[in-house]
Amino acid sequence: MTTAHAADQLDTITERWTTLADRAGDRPTTTWPPAMGITRLLSEQERQEQAAERLDTAPDAPGPRPAPVDVNILDVMTTIETGLLEAADAIAERVQRPGYRAQTGRGWTDEAHREIALLAMKDAADPRRWKLTGQRTAPDAAEWLAQRLRDQPGPFRPLNETERELVAAVAATAAELLQRTLGDARQRTDIPHPCPMPCGGQLVVEGGDGQPPVVLCEDCGRTWRETEAPGDAA
Ligand SMILES: [Zn+2]
């Protein structure tokens, strides 16, 4: 699992979050137990235990456990968001430099003090900083974490190996959840018209996952895209 790959996974979350939100029909308003979040930086052993646990409860894991058929998208969104926000909070706490403080009473001239105070204000308000309070979203956190993985400049120290691995683990879980949800959401519905080809087979429409819908014949396998009327396809 490379850092570059993890950063790409975070980009995917940023890019596809709106699709996920559209699919859900609304922004998440529920709270959900943080299934994948890190509230603090874990020891190697704790991390392995958690990884094993995650592995064990993965819906696609082998073994006789009830497979979840219908994933609630809002819950998935909240799980992803919680994990990303907690990761960003934990990383920011470690790598984000505190804002400069303008000290008073050091005998500076007024002008010098004004300048320092201005610098301190600008530093504290640096938009590259991760905000620990206020409105924070999953795409915000994904973007910020991707920037940290890519060592982009700002009031931060570079991530160390442990921190990179933690971010990568959260990115991988979040990306997998997102992709599985979007992928699973593609639906297949029968169309009450026979295939216009000699086979006269059953037509179905596939779509609903943000990708262009496609009509296909279950018998002859011909497909039609949205811009073509059935029968026009070669
Ligand atoms: Zn056909």
Coordinates of N, CA, C and O and ligand atoms in Angstrom, one line a residue, residues 194-203 216-222 224, ligand 1:
P194 N -39.9 -6.3 -25.9 CA -39.0 -7.3 -26.4 C -37.8 -6.7 -27.2 O -38.0 -5.6 -27.7
C195 N -36.7 -7.4 -27.2 CA -35.6 -7.0 -28.0 C -36.0 -6.8 -29.5 O -36.7 -7.6 -30.0
P196 N -35.7 -5.7 -30.1 CA -36.1 -5.4 -31.5 C -35.3 -6.3 -32.5 O -35.7 -6.4 -33.6
M197 N -34.3 -7.0 -32.0 CA -33.6 -8.0 -32.9 C -34.4 -9.3 -33.0 O -35.4 -9.5 -32.2
P198 N -34.1 -10.1 -34.0 CA -34.9 -11.3 -34.2 C -35.1 -12.2 -32.9 O -36.1 -12.9 -32.8
C199 N -34.2 -12.1 -32.0 CA -34.3 -12.9 -30.8 C -35.5 -12.6 -30.0 O -36.0 -13.5 -29.3
G200 N -35.9 -11.3 -30.0 CA -37.1 -10.9 -29.2 C -37.0 -11.2 -27.8 O -37.9 -11.4 -27.0
G201 N -35.7 -11.1 -27.3 CA -35.4 -11.4 -25.9 C -35.9 -10.3 -24.9 O -36.4 -9.3 -25.3
Q202 N -35.6 -10.6 -23.6 CA -36.0 -9.7 -22.5 C -35.0 -8.5 -22.5 O -33.8 -8.8 -22.4
L203 N -35.5 -7.3 -22.5 CA -34.6 -6.1 -22.4 C -34.6 -5.7 -20.9 O -35.6 -5.8 -20.2
L216 N -29.8 -3.5 -22.2 CA -29.2 -4.7 -22.8 C -30.2 -5.8 -22.9 O -31.2 -5.9 -22.2
C217 N -30.0 -6.6 -23.9 CA -30.8 -7.8 -24.2 C -30.2 -9.0 -23.5 O -29.0 -9.3 -23.7
E218 N -31.0 -9.6 -22.7 CA -30.5 -10.8 -22.0 C -30.2 -12.0 -22.9 O -29.5 -12.9 -22.5
D219 N -30.9 -12.0 -24.0 CA -30.7 -13.1 -24.9 C -29.5 -12.9 -25.9 O -28.6 -13.7 -25.9
C220 N -29.6 -11.9 -26.7 CA -28.5 -11.7 -27.7 C -27.4 -10.9 -27.2 O -26.3 -10.8 -27.8
G221 N -27.6 -10.2 -26.1 CA -26.5 -9.5 -25.4 C -26.2 -8.1 -26.1 O -25.2 -7.5 -25.7
R222 N -27.0 -7.7 -27.0 CA -26.8 -6.4 -27.6 C -27.1 -5.3 -26.5 O -27.9 -5.5 -25.6
W224 N -27.6 -0.9 -25.7 CA -27.9 0.4 -26.2 C -27.6 1.4 -25.2 O -27.9 1.2 -24.0
Ligands
ZN1 ZN -31.9 -9.5 -28.3

